[in-house]
mmCIF file with all atom_site columns, C-alpha atoms in Angstrom:
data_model
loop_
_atom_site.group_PDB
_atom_site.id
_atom_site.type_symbol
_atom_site.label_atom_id
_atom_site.label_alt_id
_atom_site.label_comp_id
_atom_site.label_asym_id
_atom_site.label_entity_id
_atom_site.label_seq_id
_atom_site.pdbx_PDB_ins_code
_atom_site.Cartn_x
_atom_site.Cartn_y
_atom_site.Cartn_z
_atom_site.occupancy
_atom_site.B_iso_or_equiv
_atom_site.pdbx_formal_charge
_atom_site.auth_seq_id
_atom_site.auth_comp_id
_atom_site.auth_asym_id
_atom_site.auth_atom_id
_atom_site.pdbx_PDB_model_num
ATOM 1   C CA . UNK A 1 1   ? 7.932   12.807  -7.048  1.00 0.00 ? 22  UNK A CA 1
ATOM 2   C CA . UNK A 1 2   ? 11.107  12.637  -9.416  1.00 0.00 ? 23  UNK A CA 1
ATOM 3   C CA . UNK A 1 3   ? 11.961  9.825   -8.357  1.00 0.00 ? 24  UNK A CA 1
ATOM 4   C CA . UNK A 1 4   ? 14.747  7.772   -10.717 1.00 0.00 ? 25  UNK A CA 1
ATOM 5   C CA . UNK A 1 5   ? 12.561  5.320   -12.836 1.00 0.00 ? 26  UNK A CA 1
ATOM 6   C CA . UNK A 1 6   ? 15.596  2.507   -12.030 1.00 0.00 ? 27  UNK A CA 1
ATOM 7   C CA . UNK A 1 7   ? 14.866  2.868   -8.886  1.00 0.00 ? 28  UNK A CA 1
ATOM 8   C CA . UNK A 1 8   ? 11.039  2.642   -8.643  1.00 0.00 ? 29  UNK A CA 1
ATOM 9   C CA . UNK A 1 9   ? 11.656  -0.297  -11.427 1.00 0.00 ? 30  UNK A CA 1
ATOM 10  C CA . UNK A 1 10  ? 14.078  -2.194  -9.235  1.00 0.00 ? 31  UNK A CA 1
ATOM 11  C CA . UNK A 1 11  ? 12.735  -1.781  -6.078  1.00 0.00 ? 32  UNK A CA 1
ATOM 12  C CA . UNK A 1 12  ? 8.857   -2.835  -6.836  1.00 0.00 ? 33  UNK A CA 1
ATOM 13  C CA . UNK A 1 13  ? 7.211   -5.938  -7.054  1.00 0.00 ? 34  UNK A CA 1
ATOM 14  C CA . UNK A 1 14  ? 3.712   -5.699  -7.129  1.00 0.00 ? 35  UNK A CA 1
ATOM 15  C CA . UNK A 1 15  ? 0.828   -2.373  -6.590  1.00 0.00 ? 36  UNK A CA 1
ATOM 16  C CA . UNK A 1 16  ? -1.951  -2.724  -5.280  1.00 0.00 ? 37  UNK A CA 1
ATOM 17  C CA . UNK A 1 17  ? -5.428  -0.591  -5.693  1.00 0.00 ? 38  UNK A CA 1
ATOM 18  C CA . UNK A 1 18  ? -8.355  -0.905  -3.642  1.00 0.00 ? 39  UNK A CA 1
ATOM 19  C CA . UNK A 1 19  ? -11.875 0.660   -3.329  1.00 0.00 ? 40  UNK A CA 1
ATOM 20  C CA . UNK A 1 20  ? -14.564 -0.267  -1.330  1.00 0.00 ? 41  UNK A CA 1
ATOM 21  C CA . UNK A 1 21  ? -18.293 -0.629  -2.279  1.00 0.00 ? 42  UNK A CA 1
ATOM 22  C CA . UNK A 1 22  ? -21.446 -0.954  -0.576  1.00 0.00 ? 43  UNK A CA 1
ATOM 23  C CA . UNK A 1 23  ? -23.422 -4.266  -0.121  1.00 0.00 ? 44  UNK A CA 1
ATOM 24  C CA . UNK A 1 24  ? -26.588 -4.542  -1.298  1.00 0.00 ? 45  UNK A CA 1
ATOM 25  C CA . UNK A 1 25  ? -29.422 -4.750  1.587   1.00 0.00 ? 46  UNK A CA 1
ATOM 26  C CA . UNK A 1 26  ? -30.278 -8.279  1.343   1.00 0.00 ? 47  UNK A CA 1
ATOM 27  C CA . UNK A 1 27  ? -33.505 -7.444  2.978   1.00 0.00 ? 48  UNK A CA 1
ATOM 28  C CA . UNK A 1 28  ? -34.479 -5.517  -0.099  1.00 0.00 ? 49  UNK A CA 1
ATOM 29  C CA . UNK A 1 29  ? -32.344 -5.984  -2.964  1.00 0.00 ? 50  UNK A CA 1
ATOM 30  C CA . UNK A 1 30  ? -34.784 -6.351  -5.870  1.00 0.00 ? 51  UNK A CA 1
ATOM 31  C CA . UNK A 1 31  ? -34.154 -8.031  -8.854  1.00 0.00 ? 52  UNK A CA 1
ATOM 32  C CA . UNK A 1 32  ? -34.024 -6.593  -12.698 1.00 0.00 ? 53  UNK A CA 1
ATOM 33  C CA . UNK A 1 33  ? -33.489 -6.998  -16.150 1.00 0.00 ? 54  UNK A CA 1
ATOM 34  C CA . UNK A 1 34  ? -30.311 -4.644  -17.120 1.00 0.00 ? 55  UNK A CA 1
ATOM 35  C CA . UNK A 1 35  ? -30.190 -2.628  -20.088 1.00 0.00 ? 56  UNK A CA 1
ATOM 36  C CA . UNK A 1 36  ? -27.497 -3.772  -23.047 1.00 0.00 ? 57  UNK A CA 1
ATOM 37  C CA . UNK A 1 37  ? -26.074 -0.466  -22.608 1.00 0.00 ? 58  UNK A CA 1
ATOM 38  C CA . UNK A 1 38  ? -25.945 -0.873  -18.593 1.00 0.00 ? 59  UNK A CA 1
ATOM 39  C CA . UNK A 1 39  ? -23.926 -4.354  -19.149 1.00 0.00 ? 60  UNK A CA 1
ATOM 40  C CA . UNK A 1 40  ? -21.830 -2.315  -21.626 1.00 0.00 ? 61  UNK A CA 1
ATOM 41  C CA . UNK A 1 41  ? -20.819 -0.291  -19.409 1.00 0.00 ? 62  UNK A CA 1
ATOM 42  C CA . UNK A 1 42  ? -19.348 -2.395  -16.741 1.00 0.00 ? 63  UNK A CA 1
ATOM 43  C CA . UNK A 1 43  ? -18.280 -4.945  -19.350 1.00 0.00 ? 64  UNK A CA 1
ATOM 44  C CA . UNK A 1 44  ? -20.105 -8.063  -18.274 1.00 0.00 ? 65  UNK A CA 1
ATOM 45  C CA . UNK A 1 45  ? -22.086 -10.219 -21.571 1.00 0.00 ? 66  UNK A CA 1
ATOM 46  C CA . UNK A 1 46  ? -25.661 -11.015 -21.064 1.00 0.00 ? 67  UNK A CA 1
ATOM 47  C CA . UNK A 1 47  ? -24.895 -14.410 -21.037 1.00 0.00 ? 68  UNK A CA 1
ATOM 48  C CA . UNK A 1 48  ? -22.879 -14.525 -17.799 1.00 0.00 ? 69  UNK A CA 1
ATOM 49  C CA . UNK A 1 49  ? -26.015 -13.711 -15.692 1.00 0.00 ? 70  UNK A CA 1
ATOM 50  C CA . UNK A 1 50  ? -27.567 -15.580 -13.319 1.00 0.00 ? 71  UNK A CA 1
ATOM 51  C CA . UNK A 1 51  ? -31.525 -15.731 -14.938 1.00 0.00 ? 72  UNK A CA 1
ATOM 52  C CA . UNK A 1 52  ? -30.977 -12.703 -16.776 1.00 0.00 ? 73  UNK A CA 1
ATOM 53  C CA . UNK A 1 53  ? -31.318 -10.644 -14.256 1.00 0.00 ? 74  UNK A CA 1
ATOM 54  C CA . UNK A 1 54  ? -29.197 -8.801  -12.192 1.00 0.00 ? 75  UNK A CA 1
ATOM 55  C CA . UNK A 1 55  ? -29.641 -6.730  -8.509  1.00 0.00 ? 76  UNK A CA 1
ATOM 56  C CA . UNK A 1 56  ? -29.987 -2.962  -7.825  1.00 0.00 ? 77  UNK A CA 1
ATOM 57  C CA . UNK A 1 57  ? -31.001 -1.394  -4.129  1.00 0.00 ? 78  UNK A CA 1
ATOM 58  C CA . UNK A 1 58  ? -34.280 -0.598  -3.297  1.00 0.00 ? 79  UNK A CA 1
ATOM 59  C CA . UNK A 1 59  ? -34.307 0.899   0.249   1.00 0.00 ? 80  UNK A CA 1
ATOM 60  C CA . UNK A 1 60  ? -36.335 -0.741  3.612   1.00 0.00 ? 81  UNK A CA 1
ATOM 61  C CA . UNK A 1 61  ? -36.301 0.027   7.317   1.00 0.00 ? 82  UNK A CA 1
ATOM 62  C CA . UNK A 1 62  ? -33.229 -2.730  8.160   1.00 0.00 ? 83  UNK A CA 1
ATOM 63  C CA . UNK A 1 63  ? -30.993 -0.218  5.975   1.00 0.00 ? 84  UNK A CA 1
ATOM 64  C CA . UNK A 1 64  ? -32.348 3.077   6.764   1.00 0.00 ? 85  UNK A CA 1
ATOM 65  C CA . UNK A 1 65  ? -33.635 3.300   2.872   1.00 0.00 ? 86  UNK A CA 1
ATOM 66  C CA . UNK A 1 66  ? -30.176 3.274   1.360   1.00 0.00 ? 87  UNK A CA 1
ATOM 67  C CA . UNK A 1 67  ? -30.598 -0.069  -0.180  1.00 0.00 ? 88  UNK A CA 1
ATOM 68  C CA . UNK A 1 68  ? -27.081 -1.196  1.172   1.00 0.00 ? 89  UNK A CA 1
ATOM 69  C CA . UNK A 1 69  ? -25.632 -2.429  4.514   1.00 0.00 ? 90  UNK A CA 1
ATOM 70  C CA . UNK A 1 70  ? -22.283 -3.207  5.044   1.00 0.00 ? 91  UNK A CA 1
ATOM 71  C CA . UNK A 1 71  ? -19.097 -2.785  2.764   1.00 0.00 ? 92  UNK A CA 1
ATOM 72  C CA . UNK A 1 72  ? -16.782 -4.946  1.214   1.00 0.00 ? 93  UNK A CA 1
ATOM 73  C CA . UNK A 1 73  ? -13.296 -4.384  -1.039  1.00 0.00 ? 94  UNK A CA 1
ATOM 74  C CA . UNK A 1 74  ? -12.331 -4.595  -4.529  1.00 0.00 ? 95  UNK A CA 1
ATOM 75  C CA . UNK A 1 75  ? -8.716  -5.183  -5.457  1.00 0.00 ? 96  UNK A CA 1
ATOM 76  C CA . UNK A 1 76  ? -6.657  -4.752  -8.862  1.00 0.00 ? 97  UNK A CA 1
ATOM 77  C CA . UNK A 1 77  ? -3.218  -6.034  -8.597  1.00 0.00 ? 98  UNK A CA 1
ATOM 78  C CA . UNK A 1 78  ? -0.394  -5.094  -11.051 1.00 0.00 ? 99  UNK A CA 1
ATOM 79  C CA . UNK A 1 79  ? 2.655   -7.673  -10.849 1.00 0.00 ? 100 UNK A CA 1
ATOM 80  C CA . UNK A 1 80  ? 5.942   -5.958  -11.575 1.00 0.00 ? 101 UNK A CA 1
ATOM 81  C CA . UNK A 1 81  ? 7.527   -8.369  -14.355 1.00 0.00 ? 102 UNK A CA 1
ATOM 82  C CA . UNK A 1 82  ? 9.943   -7.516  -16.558 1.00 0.00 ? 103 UNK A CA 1
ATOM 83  C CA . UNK A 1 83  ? 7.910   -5.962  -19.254 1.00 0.00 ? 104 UNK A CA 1
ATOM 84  C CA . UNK A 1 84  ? 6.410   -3.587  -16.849 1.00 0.00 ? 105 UNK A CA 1
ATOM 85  C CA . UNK A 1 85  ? 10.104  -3.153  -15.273 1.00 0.00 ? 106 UNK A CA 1
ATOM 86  C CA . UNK A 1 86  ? 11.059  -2.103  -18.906 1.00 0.00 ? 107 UNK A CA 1
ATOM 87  C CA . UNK A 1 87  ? 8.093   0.256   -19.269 1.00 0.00 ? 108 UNK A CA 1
ATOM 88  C CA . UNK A 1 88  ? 8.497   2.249   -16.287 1.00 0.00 ? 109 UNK A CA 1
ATOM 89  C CA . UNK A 1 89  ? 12.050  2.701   -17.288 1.00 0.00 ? 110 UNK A CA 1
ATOM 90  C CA . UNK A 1 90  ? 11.375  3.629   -20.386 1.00 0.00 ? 111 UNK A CA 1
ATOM 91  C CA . UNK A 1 91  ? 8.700   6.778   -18.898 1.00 0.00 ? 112 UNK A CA 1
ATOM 92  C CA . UNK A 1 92  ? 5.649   5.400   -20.483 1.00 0.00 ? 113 UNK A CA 1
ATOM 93  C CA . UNK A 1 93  ? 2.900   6.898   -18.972 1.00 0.00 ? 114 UNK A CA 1
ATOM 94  C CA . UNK A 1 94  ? 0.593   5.021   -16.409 1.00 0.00 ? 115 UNK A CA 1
ATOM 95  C CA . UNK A 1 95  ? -2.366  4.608   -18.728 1.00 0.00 ? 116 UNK A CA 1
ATOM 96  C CA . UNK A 1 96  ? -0.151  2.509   -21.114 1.00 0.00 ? 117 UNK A CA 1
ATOM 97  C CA . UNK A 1 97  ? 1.644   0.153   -18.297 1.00 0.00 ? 118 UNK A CA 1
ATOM 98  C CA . UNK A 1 98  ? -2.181  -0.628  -17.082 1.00 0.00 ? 119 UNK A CA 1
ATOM 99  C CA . UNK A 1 99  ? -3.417  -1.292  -20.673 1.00 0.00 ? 120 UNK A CA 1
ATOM 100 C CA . UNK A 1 100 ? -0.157  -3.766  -21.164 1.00 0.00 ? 121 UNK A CA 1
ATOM 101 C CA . UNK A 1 101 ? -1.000  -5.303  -17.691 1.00 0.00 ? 122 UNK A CA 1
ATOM 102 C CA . UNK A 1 102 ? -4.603  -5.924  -18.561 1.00 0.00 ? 123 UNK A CA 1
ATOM 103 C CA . UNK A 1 103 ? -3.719  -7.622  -21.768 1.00 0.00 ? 124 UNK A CA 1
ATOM 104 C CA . UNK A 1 104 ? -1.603  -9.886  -20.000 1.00 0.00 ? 125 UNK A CA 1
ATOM 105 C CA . UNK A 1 105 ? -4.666  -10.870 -17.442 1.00 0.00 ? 126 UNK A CA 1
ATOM 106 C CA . UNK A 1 106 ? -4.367  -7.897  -14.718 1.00 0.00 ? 127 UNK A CA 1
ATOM 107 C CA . UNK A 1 107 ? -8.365  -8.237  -12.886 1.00 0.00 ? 128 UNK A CA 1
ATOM 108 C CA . UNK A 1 108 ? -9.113  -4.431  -13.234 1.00 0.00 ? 129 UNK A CA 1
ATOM 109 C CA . UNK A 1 109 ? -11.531 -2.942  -10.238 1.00 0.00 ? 130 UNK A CA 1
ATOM 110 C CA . UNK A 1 110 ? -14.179 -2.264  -12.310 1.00 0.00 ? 131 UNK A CA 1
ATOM 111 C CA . UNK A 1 111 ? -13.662 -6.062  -13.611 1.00 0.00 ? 132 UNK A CA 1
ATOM 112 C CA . UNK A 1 112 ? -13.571 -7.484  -9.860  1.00 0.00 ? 133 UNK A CA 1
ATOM 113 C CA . UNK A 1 113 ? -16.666 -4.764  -9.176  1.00 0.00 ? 134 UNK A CA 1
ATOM 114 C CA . UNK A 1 114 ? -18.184 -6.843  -11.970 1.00 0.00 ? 135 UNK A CA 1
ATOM 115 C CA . UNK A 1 115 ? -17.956 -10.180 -10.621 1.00 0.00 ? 136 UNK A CA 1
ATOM 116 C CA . UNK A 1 116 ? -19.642 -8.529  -7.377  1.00 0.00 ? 137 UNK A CA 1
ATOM 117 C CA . UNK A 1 117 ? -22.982 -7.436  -9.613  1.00 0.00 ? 138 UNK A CA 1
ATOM 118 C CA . UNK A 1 118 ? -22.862 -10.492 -11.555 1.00 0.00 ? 139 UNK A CA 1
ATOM 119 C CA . UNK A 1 119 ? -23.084 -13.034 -7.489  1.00 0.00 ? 140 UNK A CA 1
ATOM 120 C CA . UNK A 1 120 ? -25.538 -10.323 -6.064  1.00 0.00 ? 141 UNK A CA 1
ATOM 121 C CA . UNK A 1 121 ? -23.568 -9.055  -4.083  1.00 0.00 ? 142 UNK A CA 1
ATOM 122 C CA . UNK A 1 122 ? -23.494 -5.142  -4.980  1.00 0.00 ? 143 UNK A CA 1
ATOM 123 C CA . UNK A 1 123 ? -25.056 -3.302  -8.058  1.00 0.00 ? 144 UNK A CA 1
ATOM 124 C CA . UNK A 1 124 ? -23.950 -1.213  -11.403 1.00 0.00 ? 145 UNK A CA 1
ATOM 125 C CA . UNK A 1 125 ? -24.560 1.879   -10.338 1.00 0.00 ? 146 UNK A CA 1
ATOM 126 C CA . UNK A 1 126 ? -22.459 0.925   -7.455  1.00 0.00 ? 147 UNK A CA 1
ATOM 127 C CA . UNK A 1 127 ? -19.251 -0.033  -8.879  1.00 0.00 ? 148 UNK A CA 1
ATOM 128 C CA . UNK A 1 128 ? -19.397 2.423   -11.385 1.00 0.00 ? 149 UNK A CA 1
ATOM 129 C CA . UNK A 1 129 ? -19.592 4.857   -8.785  1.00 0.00 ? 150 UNK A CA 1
ATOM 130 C CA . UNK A 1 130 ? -16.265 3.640   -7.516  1.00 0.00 ? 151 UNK A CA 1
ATOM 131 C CA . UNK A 1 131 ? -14.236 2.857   -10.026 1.00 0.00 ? 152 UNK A CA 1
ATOM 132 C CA . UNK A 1 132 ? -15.163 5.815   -12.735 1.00 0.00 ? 153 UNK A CA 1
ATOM 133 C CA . UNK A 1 133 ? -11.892 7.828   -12.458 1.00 0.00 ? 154 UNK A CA 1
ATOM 134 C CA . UNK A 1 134 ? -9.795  4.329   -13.167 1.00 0.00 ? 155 UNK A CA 1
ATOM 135 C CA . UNK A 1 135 ? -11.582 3.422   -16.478 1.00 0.00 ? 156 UNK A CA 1
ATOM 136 C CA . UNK A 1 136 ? -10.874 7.442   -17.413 1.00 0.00 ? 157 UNK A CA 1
ATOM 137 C CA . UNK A 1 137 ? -6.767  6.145   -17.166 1.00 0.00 ? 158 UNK A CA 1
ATOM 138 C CA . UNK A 1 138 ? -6.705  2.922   -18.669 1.00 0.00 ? 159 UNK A CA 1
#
């Protein structure tokens, strides 16, 4: 946009990145063991799950065999403090500002996606249809 990094620096305080992702029918949501690799993937430890198990869709006549009805939002939030400030005006590329931001606590989509699977809420394959382009940049 050439934009003057001083003045992107100066004038932001916060971004803001949503997606949204399906719910999973609760009519039909059936329950499974997921793979090591699968949990991997989205980055949550076998020991954060509810019984072991986690939820995936299955398809019934309440959601016209999709397995999911409704939607609901994901959110990552980047706070504009001074060490981002200083990174943006120094024209270090996005991938790098996100990686500093996560080390210093940032909730990535794909981590808030996570958090979804992990109360039943939505599955894997779900939020890693949604957030697969962000984990490419960080």
């Amino acid at each position: 946009m050439e934009i003057e990094p001083f003045l992107v620096a100066s004038a932001l305080m916060a971004v803001i990145a949503q997606r949204l992702l399906r719910f999973l029918c609760n009519s039909c949501k059936e329950p499974y063991e997921p793979h090591s690799d699968e949990l991997l993937q989205i980055g949550i430890k076998r020991e954060d799950l509810v019984n072991g198990t986690l939820y995936r869709a299955k398809g019934c006549e309440k959601c016209f065999d999709s397995g999911y009805s409704g939607r609901m939002a994901i959110f990552e939030m980047l706070l504009i403090d001074d060490e981002i400030r200083n990174l943006t005006l120094g024209h270090v590329d996005s991938g790098q500002i996100k990686r500093n931001a996560v080390e210093h606590g940032m909730t990535t989509l794909r981590q808030d996606g996570a958090d979804k699977v992990l109360k039943g809420q939505t599955s894997v394959d779900e939020v890693m249809r949604v957030t697969d382009e962000e984990s490419d940049r960080a």
